mmCIF file of C-alpha atoms in Angstrom:
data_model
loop_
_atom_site.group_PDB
_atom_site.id
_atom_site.type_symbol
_atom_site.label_atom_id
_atom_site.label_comp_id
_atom_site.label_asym_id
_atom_site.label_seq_id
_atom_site.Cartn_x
_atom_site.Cartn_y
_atom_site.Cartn_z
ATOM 1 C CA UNK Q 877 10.264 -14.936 -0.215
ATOM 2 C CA UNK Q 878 7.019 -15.013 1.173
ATOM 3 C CA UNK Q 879 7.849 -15.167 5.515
ATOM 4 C CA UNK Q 880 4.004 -16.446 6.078
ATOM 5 C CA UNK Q 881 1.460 -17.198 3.515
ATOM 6 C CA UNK Q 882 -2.018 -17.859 3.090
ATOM 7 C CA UNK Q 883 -4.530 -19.385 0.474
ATOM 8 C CA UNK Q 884 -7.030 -18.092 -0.687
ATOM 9 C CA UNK Q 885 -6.861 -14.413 0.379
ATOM 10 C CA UNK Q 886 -10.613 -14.461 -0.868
ATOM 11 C CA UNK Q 887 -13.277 -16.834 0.341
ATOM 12 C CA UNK Q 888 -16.752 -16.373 -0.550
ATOM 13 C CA UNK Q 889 -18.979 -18.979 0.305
ATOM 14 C CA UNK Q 890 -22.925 -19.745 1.185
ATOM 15 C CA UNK Q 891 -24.070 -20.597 4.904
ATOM 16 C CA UNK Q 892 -23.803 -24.332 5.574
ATOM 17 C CA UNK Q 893 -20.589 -25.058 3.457
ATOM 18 C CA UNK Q 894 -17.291 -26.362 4.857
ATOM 19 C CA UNK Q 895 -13.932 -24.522 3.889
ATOM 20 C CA UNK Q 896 -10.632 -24.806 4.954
ATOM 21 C CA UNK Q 897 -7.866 -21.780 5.145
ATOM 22 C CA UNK Q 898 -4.014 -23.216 4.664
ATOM 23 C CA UNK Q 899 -1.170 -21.291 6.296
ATOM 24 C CA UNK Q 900 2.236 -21.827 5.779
ATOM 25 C CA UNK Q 901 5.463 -20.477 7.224
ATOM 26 C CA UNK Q 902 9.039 -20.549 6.351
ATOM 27 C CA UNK Q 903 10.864 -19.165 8.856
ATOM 28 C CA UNK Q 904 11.541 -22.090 11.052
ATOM 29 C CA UNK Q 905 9.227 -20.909 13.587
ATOM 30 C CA UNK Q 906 7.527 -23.497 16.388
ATOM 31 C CA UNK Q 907 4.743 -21.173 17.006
ATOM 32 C CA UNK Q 908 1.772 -20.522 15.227
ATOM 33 C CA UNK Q 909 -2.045 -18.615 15.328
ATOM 34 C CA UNK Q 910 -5.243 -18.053 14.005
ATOM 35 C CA UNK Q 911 -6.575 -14.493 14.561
ATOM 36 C CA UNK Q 912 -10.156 -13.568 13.994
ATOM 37 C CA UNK Q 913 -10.402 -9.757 12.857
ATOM 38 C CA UNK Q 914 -13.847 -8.722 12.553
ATOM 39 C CA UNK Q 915 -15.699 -5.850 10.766
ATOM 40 C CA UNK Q 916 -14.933 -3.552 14.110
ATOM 41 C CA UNK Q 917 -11.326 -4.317 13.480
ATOM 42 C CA UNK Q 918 -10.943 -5.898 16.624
ATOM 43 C CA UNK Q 919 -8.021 -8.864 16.275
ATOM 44 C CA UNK Q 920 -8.820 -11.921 18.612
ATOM 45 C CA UNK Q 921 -6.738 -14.867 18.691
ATOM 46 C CA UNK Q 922 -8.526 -18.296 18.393
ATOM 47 C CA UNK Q 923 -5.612 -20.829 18.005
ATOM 48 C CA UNK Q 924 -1.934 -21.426 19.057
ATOM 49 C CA UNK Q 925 0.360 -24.219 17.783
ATOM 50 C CA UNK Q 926 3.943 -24.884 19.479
ATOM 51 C CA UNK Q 927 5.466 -27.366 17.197
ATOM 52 C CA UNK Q 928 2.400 -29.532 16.243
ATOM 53 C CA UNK Q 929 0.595 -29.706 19.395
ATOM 54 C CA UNK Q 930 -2.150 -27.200 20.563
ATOM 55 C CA UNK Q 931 -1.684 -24.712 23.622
ATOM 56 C CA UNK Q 932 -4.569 -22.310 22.830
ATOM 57 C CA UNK Q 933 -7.612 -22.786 21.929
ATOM 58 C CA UNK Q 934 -9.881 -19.518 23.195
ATOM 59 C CA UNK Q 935 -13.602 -20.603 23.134
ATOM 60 C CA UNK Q 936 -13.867 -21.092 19.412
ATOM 61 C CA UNK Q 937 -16.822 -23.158 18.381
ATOM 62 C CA UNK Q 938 -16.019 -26.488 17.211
ATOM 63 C CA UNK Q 939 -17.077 -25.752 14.230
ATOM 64 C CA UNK Q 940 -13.528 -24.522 13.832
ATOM 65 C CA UNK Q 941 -10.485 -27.167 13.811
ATOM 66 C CA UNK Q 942 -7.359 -26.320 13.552
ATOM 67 C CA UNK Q 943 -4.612 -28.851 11.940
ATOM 68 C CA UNK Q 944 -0.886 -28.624 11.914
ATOM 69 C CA UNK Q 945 0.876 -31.424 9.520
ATOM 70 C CA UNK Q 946 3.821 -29.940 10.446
ATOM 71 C CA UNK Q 947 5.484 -26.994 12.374
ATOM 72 C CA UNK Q 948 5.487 -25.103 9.185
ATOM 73 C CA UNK Q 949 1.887 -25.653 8.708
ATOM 74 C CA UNK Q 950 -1.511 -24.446 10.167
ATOM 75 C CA UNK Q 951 -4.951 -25.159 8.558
ATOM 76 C CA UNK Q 952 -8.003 -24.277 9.253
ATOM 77 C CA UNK Q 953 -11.182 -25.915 8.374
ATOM 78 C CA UNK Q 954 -14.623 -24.226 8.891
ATOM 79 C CA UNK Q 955 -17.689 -26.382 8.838
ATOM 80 C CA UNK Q 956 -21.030 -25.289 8.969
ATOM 81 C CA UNK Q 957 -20.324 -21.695 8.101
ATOM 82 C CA UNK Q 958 -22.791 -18.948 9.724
ATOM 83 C CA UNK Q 959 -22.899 -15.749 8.450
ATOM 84 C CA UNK Q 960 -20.894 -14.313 11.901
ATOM 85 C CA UNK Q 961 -18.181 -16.213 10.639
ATOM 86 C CA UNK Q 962 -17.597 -13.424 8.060
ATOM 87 C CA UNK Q 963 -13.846 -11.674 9.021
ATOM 88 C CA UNK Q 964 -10.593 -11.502 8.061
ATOM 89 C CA UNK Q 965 -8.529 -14.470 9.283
ATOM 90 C CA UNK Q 966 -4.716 -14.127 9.522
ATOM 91 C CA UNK Q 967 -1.919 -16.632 10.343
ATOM 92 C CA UNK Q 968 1.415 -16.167 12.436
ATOM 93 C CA UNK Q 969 4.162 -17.780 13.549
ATOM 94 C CA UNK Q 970 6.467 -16.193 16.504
ATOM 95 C CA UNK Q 971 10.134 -16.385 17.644
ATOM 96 C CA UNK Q 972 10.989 -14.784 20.707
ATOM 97 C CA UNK Q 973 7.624 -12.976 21.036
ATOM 98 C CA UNK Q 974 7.912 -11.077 17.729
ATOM 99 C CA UNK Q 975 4.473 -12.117 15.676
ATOM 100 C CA UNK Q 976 5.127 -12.206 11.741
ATOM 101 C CA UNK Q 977 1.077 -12.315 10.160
ATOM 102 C CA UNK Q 978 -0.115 -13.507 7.150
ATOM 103 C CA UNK Q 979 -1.626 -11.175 4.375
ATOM 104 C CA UNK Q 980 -4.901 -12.288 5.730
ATOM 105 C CA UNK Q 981 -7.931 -14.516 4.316
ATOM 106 C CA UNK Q 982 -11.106 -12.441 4.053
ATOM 107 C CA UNK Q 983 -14.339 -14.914 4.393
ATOM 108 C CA UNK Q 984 -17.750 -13.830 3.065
ATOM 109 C CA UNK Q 985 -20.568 -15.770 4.381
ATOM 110 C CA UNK Q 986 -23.802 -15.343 2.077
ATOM 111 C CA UNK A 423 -3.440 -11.228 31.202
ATOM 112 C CA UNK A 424 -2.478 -7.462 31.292
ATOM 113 C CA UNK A 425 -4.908 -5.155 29.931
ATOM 114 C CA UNK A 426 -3.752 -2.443 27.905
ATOM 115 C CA UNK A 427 -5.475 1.279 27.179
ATOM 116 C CA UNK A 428 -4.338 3.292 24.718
ATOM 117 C CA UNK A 429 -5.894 6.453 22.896
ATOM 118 C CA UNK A 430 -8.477 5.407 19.977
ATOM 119 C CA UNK A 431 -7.249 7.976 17.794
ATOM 120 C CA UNK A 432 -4.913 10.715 17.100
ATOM 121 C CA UNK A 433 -3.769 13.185 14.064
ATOM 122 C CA UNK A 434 -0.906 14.641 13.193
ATOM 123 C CA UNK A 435 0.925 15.943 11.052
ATOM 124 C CA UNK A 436 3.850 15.001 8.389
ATOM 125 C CA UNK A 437 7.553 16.121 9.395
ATOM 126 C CA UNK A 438 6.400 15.676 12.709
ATOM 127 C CA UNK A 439 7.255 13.063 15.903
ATOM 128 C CA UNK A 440 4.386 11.202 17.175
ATOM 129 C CA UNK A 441 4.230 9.676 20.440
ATOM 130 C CA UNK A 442 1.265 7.228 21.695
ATOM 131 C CA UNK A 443 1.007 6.138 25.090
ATOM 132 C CA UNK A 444 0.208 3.007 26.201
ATOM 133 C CA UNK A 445 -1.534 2.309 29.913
ATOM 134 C CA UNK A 446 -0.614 -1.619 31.380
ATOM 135 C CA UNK A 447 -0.917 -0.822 35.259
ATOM 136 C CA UNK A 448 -1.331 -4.501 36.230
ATOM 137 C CA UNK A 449 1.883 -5.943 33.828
ATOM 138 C CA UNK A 450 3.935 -8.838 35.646
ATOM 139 C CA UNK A 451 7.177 -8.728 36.055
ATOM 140 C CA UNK A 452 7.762 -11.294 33.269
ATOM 141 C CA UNK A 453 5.651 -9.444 30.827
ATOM 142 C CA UNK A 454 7.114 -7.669 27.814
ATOM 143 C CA UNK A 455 5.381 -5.132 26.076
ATOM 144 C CA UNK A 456 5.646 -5.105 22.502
ATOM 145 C CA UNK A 457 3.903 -2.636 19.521
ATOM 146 C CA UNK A 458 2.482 -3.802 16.068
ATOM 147 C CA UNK A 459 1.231 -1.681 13.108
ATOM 148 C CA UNK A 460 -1.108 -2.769 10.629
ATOM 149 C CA UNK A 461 -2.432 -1.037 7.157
ATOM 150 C CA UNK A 462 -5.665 -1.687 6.011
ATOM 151 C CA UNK A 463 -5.984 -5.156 4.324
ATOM 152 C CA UNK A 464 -2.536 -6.212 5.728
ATOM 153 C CA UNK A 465 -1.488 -8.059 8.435
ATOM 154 C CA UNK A 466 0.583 -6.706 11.790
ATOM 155 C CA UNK A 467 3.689 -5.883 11.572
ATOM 156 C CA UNK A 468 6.108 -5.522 14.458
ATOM 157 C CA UNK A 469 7.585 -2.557 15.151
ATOM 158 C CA UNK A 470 9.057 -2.761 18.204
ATOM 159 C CA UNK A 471 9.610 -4.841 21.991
ATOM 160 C CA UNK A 472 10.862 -3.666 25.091
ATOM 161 C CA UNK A 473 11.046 -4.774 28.924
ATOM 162 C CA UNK A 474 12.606 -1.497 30.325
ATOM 163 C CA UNK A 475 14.034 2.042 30.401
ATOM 164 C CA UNK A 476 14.623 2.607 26.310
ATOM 165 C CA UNK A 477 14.601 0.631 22.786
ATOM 166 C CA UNK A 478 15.335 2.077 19.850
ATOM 167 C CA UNK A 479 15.153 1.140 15.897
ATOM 168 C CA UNK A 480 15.460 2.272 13.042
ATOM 169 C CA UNK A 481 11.732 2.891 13.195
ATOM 170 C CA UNK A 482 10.583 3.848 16.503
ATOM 171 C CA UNK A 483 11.584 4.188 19.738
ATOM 172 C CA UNK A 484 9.716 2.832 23.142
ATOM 173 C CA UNK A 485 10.457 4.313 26.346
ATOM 174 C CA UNK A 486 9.563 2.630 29.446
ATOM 175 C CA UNK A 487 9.332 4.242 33.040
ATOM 176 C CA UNK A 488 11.169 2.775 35.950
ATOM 177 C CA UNK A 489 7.598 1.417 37.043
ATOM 178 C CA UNK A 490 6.664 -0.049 33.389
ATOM 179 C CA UNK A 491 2.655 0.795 33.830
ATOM 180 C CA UNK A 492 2.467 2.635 30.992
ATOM 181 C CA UNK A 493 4.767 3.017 27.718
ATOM 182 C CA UNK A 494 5.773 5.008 25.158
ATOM 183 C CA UNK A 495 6.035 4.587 21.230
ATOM 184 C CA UNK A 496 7.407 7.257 19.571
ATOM 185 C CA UNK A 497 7.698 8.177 15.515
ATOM 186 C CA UNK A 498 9.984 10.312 14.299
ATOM 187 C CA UNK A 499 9.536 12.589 11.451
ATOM 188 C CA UNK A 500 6.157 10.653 10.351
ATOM 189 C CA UNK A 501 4.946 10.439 6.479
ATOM 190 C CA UNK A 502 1.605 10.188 5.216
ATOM 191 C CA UNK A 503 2.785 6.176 5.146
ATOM 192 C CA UNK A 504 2.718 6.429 9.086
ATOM 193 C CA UNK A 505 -1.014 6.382 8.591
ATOM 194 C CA UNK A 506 -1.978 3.346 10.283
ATOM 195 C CA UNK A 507 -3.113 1.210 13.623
ATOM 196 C CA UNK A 508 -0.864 0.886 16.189
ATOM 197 C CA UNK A 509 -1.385 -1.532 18.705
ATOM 198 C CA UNK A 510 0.157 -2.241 22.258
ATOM 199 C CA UNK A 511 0.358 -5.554 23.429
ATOM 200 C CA UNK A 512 2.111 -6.663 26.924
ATOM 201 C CA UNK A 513 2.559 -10.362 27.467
ATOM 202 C CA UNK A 514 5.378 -13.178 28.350
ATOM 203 C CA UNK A 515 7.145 -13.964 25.277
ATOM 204 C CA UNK A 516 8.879 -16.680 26.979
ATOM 205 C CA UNK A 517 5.759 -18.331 27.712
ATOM 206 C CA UNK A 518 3.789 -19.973 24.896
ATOM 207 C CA UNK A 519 0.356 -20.450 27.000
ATOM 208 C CA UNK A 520 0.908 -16.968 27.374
ATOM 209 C CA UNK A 521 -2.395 -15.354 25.307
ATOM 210 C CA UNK A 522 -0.866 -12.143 24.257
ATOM 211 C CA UNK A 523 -4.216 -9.673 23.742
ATOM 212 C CA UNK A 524 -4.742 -7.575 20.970
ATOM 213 C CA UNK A 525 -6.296 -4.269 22.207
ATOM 214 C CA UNK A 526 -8.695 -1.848 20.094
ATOM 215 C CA UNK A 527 -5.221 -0.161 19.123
ATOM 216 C CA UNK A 528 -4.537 3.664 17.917
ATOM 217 C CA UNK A 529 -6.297 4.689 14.853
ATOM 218 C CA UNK A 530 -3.246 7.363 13.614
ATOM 219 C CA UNK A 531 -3.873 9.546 10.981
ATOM 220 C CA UNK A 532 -1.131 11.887 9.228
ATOM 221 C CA UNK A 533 -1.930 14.651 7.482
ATOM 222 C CA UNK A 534 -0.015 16.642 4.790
#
């Protein structure tokens, strides 16, 4: 079984559209992120969850909103894509300060 | 936040034990410090956490001096699969506002 998961694992997608990114997680977690890894490999986190409500949110345009549905959930929608917005994203959850990631999302902005 | 430096890259060689260090001279006394690996195309993956003296799993080991400013990750016996970046991160795990930082990592590269 899949710990956390991630759809698509592909995005491609023209400047201007809106997407979304869903995360899920099955391992009972309360904690959840966004990361942002861009092309120099550099992982930077953009969103925390604890159990539905939001604790981090590190200077992420607005463009970017996060949604939790649930503790087991984390979405991500994207409006008004730019072509900087082209990265890998990945999801985790966390228990005890040990970070389990997603496989990753990889956006390309045209 | 503590700010952690580690080497941007290192080779070695298969059959043999690795050991990156890890530089966190302003880490609080709740802070933990904790390593990830990731592959290319993958996600992190933990390896291994530590607040003091020595950890050990059936991966790696972490050593930790009496002053905790810098760490130790070591790797015995690594494989071509070692190949990989290894990052150190030092944070409060008990804290969730705590923003745990992902440095540039350790590009390691084994080589037959």
């Amino acid at each position: 079984d899949t710990a956390v998961s991630q759809t698509p694992k592909y995005l491609v997608t023209q400047m201007g559209n809106d997407k979304s990114i869903k995360c899920e997680q099955n391992l009972g977690h309360d904690t959840m992120y966004w990361y942002k890894q861009d092309s120099k490999k550099f992982l930077k986190i953009m969103f925390s969850y604890n159990n539905k409500e939001l604790i981090i949110n590190e200077t992420v345009p607005n463009r970017f909103s996060p949604k939790s549905p649930d503790k087991a959930h984390l979405n991500l929608h994207i409006n008004s894509l730019e072509l900087g917005d082209s990265a890998v994203y990945f999801c985790a959850s966390t228990s005890r300060g040990e970070q389990y990631f997603g496989p990753g999302t990889r956006l390309t902005v045209t | 936040l503590a700010k952690t430096t580690q080497p941007i890259s290192m080779d070695s060689y298969e059959g043999q034990e690795v050991n990156i260090t890890c530089s966190h001279n302003n880490i609080a006394t709740n802070d933990y410090i904790t390593w990830y690996q990731q592959f290319p195309s993958q996600g992190p993956r933990f390896i291994i956490q530590g607040y003091k003296t020595k950890v050990t799993n059936e991966v790696a080991s972490l050593f930790i001096p009496a002053d905790r400013k810098s760490s130790t990750l070591s790797l015995p016996r690594v494989s071509l699969s070692d190949t990989a970046v290894y990052y150190c991160l030092v944070g409060d795990i008990k804290n969730r506002d705590d923003k745990i930082i992902f440095g540039k990592g350790t590009r390691l590269h084994i080589l037959p």
